[in-house]
PDB file of C-alpha atoms in Angstrom:
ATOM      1  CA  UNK A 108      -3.316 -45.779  14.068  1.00 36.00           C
ATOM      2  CA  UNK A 109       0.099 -48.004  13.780  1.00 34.00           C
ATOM      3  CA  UNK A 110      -1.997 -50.609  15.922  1.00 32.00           C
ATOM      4  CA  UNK A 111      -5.309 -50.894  13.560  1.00 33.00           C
ATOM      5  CA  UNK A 112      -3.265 -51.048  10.452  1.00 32.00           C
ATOM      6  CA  UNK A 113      -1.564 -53.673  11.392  1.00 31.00           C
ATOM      7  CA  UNK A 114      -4.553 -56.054  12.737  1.00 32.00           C
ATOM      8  CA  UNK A 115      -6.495 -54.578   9.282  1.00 32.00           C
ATOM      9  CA  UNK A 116      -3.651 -56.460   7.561  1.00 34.00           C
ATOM     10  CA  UNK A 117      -3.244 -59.922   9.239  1.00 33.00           C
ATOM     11  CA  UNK A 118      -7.110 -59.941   8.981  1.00 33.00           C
ATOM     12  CA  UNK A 119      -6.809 -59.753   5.212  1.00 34.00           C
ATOM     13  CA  UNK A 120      -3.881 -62.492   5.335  1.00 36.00           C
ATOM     14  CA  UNK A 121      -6.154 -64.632   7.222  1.00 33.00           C
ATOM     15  CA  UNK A 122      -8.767 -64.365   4.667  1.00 35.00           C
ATOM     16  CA  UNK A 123      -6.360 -65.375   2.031  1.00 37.00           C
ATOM     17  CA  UNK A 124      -5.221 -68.232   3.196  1.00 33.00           C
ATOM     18  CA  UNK A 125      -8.476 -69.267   4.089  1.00 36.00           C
ATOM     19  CA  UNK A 126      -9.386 -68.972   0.561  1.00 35.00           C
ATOM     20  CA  UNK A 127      -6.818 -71.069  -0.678  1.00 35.00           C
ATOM     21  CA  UNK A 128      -7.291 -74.259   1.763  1.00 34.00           C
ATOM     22  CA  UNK A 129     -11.184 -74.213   1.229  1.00 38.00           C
ATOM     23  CA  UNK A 130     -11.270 -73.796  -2.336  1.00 40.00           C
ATOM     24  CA  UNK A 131     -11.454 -77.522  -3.717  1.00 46.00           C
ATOM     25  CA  UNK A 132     -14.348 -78.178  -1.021  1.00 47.00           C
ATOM     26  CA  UNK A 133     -16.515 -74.831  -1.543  1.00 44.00           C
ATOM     27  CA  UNK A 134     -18.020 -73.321  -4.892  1.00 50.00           C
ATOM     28  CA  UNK A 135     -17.803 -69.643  -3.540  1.00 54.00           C
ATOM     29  CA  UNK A 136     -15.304 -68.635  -0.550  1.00 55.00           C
ATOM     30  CA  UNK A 137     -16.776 -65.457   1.566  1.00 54.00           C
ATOM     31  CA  UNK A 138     -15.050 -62.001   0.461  1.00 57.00           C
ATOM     32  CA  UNK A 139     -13.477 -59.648   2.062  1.00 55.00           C
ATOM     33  CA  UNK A 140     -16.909 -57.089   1.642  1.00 54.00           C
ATOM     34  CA  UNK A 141     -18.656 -60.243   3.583  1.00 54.00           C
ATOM     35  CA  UNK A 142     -16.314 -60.613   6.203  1.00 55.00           C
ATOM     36  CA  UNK A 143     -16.397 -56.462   7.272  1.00 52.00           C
ATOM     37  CA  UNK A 144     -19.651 -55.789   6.399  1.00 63.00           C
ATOM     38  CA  UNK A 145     -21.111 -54.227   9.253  1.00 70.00           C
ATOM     39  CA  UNK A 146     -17.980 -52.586  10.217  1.00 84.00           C
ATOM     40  CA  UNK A 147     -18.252 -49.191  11.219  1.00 90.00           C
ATOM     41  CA  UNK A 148     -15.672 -45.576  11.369  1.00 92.00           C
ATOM     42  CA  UNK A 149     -16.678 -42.869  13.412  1.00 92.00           C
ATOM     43  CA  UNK A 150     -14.466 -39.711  12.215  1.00 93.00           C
ATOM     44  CA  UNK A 151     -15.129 -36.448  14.302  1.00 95.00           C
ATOM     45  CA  UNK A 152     -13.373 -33.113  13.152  1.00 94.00           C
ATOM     46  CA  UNK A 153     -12.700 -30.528  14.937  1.00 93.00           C
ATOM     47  CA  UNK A 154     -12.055 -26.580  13.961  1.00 89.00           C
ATOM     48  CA  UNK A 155      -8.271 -26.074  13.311  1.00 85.00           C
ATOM     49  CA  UNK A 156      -7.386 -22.207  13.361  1.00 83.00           C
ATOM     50  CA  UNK A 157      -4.594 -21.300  11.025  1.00 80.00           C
ATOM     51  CA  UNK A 158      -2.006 -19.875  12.415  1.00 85.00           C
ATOM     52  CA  UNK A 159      -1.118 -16.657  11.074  1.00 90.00           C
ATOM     53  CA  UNK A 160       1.092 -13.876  12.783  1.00 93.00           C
ATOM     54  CA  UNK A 161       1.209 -10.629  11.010  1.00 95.00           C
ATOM     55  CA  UNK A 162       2.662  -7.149  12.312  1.00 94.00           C
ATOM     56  CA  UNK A 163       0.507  -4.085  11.626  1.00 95.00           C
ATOM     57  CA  UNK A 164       1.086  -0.108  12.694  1.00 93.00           C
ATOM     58  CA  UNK A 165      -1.247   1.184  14.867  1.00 89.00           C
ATOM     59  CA  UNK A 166      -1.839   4.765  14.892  1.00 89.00           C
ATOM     60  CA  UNK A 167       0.380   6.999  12.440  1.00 89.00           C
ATOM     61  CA  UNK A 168       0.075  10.840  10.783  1.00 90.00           C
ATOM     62  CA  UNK A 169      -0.458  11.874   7.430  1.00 93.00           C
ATOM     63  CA  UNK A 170      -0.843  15.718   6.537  1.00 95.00           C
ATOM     64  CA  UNK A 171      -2.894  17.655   4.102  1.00 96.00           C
ATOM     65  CA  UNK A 172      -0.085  19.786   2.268  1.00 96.00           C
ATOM     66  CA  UNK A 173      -1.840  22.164  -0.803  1.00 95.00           C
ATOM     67  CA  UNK A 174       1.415  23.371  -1.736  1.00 94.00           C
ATOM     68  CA  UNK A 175       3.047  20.250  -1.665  1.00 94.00           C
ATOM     69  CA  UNK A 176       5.922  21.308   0.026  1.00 93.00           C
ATOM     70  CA  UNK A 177       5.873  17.832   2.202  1.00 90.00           C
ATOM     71  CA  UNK A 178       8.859  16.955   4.868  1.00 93.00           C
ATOM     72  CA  UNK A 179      11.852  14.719   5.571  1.00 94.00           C
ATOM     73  CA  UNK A 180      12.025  11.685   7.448  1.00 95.00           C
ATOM     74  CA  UNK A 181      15.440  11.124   9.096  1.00 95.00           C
ATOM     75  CA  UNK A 182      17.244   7.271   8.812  1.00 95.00           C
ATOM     76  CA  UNK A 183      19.762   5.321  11.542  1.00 94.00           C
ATOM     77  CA  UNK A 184      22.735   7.307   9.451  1.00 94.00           C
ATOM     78  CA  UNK A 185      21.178  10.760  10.275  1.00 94.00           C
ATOM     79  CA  UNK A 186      20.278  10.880   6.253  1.00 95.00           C
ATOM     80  CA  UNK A 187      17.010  12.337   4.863  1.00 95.00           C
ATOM     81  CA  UNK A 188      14.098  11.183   3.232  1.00 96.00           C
ATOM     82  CA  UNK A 189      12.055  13.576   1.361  1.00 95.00           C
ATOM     83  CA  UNK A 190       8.501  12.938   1.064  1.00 96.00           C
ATOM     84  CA  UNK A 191       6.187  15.610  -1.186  1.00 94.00           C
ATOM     85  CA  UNK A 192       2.615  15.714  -2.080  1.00 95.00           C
ATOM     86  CA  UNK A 193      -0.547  17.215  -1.424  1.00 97.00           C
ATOM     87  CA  UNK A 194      -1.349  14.513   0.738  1.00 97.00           C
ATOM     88  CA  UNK A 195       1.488  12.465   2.458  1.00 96.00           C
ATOM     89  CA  UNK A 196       1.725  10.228   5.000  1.00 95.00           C
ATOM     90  CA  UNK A 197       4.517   9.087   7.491  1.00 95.00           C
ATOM     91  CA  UNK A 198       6.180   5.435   6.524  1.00 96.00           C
ATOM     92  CA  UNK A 199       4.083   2.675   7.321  1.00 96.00           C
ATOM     93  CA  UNK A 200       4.256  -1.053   6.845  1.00 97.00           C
ATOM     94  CA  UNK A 201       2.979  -4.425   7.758  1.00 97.00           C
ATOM     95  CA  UNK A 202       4.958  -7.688   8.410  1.00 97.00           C
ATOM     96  CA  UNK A 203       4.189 -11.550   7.385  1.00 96.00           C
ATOM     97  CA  UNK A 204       6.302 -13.441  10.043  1.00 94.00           C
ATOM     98  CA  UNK A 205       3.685 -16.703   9.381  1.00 94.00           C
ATOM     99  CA  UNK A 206       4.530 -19.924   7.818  1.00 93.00           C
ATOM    100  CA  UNK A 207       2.532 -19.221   4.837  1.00 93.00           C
ATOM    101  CA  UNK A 208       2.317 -16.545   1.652  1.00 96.00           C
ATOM    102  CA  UNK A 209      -0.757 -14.186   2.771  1.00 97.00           C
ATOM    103  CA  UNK A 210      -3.241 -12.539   0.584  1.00 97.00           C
ATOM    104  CA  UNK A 211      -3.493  -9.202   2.101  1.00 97.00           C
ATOM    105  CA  UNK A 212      -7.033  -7.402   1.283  1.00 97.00           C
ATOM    106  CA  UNK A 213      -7.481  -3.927   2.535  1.00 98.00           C
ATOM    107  CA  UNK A 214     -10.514  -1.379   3.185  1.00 97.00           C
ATOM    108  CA  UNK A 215     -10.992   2.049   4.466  1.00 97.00           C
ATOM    109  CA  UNK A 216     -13.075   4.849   5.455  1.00 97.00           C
ATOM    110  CA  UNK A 217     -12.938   8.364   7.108  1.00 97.00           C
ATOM    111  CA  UNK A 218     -14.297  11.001   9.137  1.00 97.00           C
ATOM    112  CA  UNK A 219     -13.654  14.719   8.544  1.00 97.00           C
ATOM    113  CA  UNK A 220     -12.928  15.956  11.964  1.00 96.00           C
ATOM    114  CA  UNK A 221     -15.125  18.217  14.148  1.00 96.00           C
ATOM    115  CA  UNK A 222     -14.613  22.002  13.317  1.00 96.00           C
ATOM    116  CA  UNK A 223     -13.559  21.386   9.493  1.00 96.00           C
ATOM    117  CA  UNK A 224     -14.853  22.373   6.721  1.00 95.00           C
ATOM    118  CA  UNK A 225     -13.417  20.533   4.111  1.00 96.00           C
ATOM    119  CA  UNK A 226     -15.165  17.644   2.003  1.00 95.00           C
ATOM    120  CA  UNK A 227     -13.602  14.736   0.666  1.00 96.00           C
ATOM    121  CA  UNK A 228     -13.735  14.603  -3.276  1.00 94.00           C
ATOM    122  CA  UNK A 229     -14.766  11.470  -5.174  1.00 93.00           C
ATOM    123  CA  UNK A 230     -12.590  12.132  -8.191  1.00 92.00           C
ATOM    124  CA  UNK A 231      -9.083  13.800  -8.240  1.00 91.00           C
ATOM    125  CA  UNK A 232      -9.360  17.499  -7.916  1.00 89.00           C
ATOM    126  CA  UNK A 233      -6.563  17.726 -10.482  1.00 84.00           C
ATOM    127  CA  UNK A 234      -9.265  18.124 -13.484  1.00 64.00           C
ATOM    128  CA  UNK A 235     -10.372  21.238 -12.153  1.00 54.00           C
ATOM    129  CA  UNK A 236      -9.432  24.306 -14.138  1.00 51.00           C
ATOM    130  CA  UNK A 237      -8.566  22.450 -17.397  1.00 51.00           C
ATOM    131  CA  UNK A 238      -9.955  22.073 -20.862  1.00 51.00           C
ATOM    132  CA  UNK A 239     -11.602  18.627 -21.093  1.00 52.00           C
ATOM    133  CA  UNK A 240     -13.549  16.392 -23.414  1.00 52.00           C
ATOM    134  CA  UNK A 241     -16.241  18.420 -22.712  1.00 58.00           C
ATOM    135  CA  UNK A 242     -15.136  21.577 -22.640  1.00 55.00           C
ATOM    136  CA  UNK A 243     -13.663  24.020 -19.982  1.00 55.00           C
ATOM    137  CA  UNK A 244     -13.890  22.591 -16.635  1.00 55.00           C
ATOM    138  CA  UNK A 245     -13.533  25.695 -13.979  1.00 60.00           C
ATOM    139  CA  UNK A 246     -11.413  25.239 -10.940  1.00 63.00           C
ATOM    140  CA  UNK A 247     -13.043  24.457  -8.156  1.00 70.00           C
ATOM    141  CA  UNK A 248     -13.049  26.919  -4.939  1.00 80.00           C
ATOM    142  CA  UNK A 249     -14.474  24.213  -2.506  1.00 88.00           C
ATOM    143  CA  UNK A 250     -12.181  22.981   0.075  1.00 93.00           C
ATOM    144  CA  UNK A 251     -11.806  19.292  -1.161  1.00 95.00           C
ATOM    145  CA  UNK A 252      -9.624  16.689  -1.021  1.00 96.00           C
ATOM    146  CA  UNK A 253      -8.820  13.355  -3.273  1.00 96.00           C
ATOM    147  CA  UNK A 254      -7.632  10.751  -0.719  1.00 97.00           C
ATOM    148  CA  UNK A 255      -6.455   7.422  -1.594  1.00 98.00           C
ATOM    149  CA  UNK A 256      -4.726   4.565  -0.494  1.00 98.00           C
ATOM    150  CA  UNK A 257      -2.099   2.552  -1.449  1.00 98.00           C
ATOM    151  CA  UNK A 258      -0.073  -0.652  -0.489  1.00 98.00           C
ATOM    152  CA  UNK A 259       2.661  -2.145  -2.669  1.00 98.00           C
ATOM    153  CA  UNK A 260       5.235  -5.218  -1.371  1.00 97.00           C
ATOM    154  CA  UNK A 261       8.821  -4.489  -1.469  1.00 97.00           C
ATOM    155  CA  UNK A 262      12.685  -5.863  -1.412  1.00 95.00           C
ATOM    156  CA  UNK A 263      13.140  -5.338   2.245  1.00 94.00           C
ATOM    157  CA  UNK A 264      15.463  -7.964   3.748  1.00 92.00           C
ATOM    158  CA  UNK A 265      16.687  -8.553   6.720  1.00 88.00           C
ATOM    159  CA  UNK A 266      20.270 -10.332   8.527  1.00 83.00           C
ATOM    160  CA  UNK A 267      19.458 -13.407  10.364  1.00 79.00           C
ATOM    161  CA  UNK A 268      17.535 -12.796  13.584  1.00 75.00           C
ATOM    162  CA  UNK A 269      16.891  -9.318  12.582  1.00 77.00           C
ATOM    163  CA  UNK A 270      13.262  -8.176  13.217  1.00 79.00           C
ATOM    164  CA  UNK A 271      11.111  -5.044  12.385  1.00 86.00           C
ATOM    165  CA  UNK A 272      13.119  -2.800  15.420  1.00 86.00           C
ATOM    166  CA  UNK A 273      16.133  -3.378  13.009  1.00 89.00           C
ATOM    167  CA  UNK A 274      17.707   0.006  11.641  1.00 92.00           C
ATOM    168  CA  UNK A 275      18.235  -1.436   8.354  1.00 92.00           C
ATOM    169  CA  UNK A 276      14.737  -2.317   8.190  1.00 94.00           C
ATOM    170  CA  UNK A 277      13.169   0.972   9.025  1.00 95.00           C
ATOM    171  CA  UNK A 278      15.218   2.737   6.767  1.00 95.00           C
ATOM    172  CA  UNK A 279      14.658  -0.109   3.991  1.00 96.00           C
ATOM    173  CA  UNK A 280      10.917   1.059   4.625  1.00 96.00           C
ATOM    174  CA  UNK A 281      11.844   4.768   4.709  1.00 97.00           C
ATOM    175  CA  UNK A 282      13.376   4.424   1.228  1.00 96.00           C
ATOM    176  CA  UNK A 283      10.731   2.272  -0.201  1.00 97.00           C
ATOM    177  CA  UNK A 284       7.995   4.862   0.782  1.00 97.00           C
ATOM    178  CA  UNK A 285       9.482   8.077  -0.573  1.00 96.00           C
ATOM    179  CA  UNK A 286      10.589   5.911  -3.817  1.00 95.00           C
ATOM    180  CA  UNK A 287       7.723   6.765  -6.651  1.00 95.00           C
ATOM    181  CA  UNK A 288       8.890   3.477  -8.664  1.00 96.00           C
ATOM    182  CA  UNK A 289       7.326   1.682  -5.241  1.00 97.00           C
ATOM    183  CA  UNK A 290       3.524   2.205  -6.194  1.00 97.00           C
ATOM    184  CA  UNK A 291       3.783   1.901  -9.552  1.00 95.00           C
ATOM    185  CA  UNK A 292       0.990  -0.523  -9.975  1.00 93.00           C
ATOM    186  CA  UNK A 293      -0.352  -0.574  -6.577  1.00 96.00           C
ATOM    187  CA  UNK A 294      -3.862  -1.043  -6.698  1.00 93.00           C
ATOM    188  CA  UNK A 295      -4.980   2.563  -5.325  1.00 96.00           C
ATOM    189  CA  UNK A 296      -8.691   2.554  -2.997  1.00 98.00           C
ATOM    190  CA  UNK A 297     -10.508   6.241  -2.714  1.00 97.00           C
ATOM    191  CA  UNK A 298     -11.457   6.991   0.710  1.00 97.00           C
ATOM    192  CA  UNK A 299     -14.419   8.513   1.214  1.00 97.00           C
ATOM    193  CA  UNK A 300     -17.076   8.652   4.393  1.00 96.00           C
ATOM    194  CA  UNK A 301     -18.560   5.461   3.517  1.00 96.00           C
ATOM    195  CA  UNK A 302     -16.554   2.307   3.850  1.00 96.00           C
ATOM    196  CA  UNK A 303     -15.066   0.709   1.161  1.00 96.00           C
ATOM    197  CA  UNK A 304     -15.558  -3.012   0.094  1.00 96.00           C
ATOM    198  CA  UNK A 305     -12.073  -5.217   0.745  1.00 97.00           C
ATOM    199  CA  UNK A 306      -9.971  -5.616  -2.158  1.00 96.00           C
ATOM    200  CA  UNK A 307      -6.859  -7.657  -2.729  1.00 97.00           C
ATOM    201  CA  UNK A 308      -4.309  -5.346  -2.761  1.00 97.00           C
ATOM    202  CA  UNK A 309      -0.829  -7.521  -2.155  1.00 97.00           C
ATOM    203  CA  UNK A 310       0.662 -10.981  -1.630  1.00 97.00           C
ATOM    204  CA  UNK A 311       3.085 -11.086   1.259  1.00 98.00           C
ATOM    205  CA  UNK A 312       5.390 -13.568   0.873  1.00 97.00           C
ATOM    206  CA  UNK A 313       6.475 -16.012   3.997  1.00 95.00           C
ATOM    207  CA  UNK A 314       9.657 -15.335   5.986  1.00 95.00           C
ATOM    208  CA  UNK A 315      12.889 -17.812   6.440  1.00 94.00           C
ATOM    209  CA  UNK A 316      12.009 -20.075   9.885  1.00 92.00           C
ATOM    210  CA  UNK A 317      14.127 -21.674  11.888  1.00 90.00           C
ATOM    211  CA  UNK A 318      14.122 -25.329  10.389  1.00 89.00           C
ATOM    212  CA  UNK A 319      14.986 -26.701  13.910  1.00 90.00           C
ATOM    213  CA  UNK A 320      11.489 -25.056  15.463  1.00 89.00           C
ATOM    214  CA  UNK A 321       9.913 -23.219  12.953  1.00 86.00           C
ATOM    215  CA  UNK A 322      10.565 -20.084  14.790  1.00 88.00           C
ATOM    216  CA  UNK A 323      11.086 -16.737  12.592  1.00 90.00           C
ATOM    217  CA  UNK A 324      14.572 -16.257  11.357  1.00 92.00           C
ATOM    218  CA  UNK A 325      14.537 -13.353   9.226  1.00 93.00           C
ATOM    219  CA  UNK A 326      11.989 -11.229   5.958  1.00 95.00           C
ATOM    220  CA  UNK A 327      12.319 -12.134   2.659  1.00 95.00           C
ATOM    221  CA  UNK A 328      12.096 -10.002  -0.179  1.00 96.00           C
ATOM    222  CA  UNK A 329       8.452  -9.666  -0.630  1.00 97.00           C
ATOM    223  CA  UNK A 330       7.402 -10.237   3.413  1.00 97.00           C
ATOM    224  CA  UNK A 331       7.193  -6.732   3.768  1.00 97.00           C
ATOM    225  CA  UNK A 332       4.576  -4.054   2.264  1.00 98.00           C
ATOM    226  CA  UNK A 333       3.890  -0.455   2.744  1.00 98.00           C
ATOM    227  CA  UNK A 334       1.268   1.277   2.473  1.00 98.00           C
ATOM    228  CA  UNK A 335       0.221   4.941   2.340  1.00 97.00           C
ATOM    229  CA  UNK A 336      -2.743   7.592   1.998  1.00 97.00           C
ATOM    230  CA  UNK A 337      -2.076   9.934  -1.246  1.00 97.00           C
ATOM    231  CA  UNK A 338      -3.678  11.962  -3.656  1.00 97.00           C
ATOM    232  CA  UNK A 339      -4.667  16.002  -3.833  1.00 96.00           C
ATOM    233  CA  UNK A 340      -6.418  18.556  -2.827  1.00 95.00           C
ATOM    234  CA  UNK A 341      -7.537  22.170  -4.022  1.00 93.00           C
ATOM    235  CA  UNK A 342      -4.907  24.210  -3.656  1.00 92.00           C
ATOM    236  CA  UNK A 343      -6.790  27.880  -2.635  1.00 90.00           C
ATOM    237  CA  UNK A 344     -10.184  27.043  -1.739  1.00 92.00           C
ATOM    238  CA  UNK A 345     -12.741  30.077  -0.928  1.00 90.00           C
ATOM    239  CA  UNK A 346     -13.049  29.303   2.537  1.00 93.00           C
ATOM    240  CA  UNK A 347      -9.029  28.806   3.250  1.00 94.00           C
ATOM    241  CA  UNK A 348      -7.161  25.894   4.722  1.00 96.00           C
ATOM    242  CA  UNK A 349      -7.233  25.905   8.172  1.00 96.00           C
ATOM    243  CA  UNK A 350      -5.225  24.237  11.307  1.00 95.00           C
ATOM    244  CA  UNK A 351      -8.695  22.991  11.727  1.00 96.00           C
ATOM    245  CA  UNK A 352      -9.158  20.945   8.726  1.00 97.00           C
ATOM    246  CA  UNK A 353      -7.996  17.464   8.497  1.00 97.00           C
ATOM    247  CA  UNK A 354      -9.683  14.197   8.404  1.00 97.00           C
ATOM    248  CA  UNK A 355      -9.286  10.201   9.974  1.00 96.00           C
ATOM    249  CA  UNK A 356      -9.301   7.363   8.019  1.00 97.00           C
ATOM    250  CA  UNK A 357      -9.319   3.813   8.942  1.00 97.00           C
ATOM    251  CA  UNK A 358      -7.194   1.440   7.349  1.00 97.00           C
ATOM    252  CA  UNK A 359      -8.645  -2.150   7.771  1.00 97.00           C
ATOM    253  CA  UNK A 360      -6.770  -4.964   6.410  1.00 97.00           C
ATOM    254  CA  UNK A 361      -7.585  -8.678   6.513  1.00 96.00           C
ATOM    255  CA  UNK A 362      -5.313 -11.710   6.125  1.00 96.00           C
ATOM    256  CA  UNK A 363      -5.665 -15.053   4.581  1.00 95.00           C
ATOM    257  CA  UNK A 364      -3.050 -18.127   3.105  1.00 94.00           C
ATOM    258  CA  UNK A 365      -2.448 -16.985  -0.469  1.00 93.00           C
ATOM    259  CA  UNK A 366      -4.533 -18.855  -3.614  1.00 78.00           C
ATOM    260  CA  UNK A 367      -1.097 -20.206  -4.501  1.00 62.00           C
ATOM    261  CA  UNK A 368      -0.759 -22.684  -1.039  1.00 50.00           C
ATOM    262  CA  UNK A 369      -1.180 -26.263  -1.985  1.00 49.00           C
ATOM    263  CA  UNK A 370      -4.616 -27.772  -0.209  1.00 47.00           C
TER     264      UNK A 370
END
């Protein structure tokens, strides 16, 4: 490319001074459109995949808890965690370790398992039993349950060379999940049987990289995100909660370089 420039340049000198020598002894000189017409560039592209590298949790538990008695999650300094609800889930989060700020979008769906007999509601099961704008709503007896999910970003950091196997990162995530100031504003999705359309649910922000190979160094504030199934259930159905119930949902999330990246 060094090569071409150059000869594209002492052509246009060339042209110059030819101007100037000819111009008492010609009305009109050629110009420099005259001299390349006919030139041609041939420019071929080629598909560039971007490179993104993103950590996410494969299979993980979540339990259906009508009394909302919950359980504790044990960190590196033999601390607890206590995580309540109707419907909890074990820590869970995903990892940018990319060059770039990612737009994270996120879908689910699930299955009620074989042998239960529970439904999943479409609306929290909460307004059951209550007086509303329309009058007395009865509690329901039908074994249901309000599922949602949710993913927020969070302040996890890490030392230099410190990845997600780090100590202080799992129990940054342990805290952050059992922390109800964590969602407050995550964008919540209801799961249901049918699959849900993606929506943008966080903005992870890009990692420190090595500057000598642009290897990862260590997560920023805002690289990490957790995420989590919540919501409620009835608490004494007719037919009673069983060892049988339960249900699987499938958390699908899909990565892209955040609106925010310069072109």
């Amino acid at each position: 490319m060094k090569i071409t420039m150059k000869r594209l340049a002492s052509l246009a000198m060339t042209g110059a001074l030819a101007l100037s020598i000819s111009a008492p002894a010609f009305a009109a000189a050629p110009t420099m459109a005259t001299v390349a017409k006919g030139n041609t560039t041939k420019i071929t592209s080629t598909y560039q995949a971007t490179d993104i590298e993103v950590l996410v949790p494969g299979d993980t538990a979540a339990v259906i808890d009508p009394y909302g008695i919950g359980f504790s999650v044990d960190k590196s300094d033999s601390s607890k965690a206590q995580f309540t609800g109707q419907i909890v889930t074990a820590p869970m989060a995903i990892y940018n370790k990319s060059a770039l700020d990612l737009d994270v979008s996120a879908s689910a769906i699930a299955t009620v398992k074989e042998g239960s007999t529970m439904k999943l509601a479409t609306a929290t099961t909460k307004a059951q039993g209550t007086e509303g704008t329309e009058g007395y709503v009865p509690a329901s007896t039908s074994k249901s349950a309000f599922v949602q999910l949710q993913v927020a970003t969070t302040t996890v950091t890490s030392s230099a060379d410190a990845d997600e196997s780090d100590d202080g990162i799992k129990d940054g995530i342990i805290g952050a999940c059992a922390t109800d100031a964590t969602w407050t504003g995550a964008t919540p999705i209801t799961v249901g049987t049918k699959a849900t359309a993606p929506v943008k649910v966080v903005t992870l922000v890009k990692p420190s990289l090595d500057a000598s190979d642009g290897t990862f160094k260590k997560f920023n504030a805002g690289s990490i995100a957790v995420f989590r199934l919540t919501g409620d259930c009835v608490e004494d159905p007719k037919d009673a909660w069983a060892t049988t119930d339960g249900f699987e949902a499938n958390v699908t999330f899909t990565f892209k370089p955040a609106a925010t990246v310069a072109p």
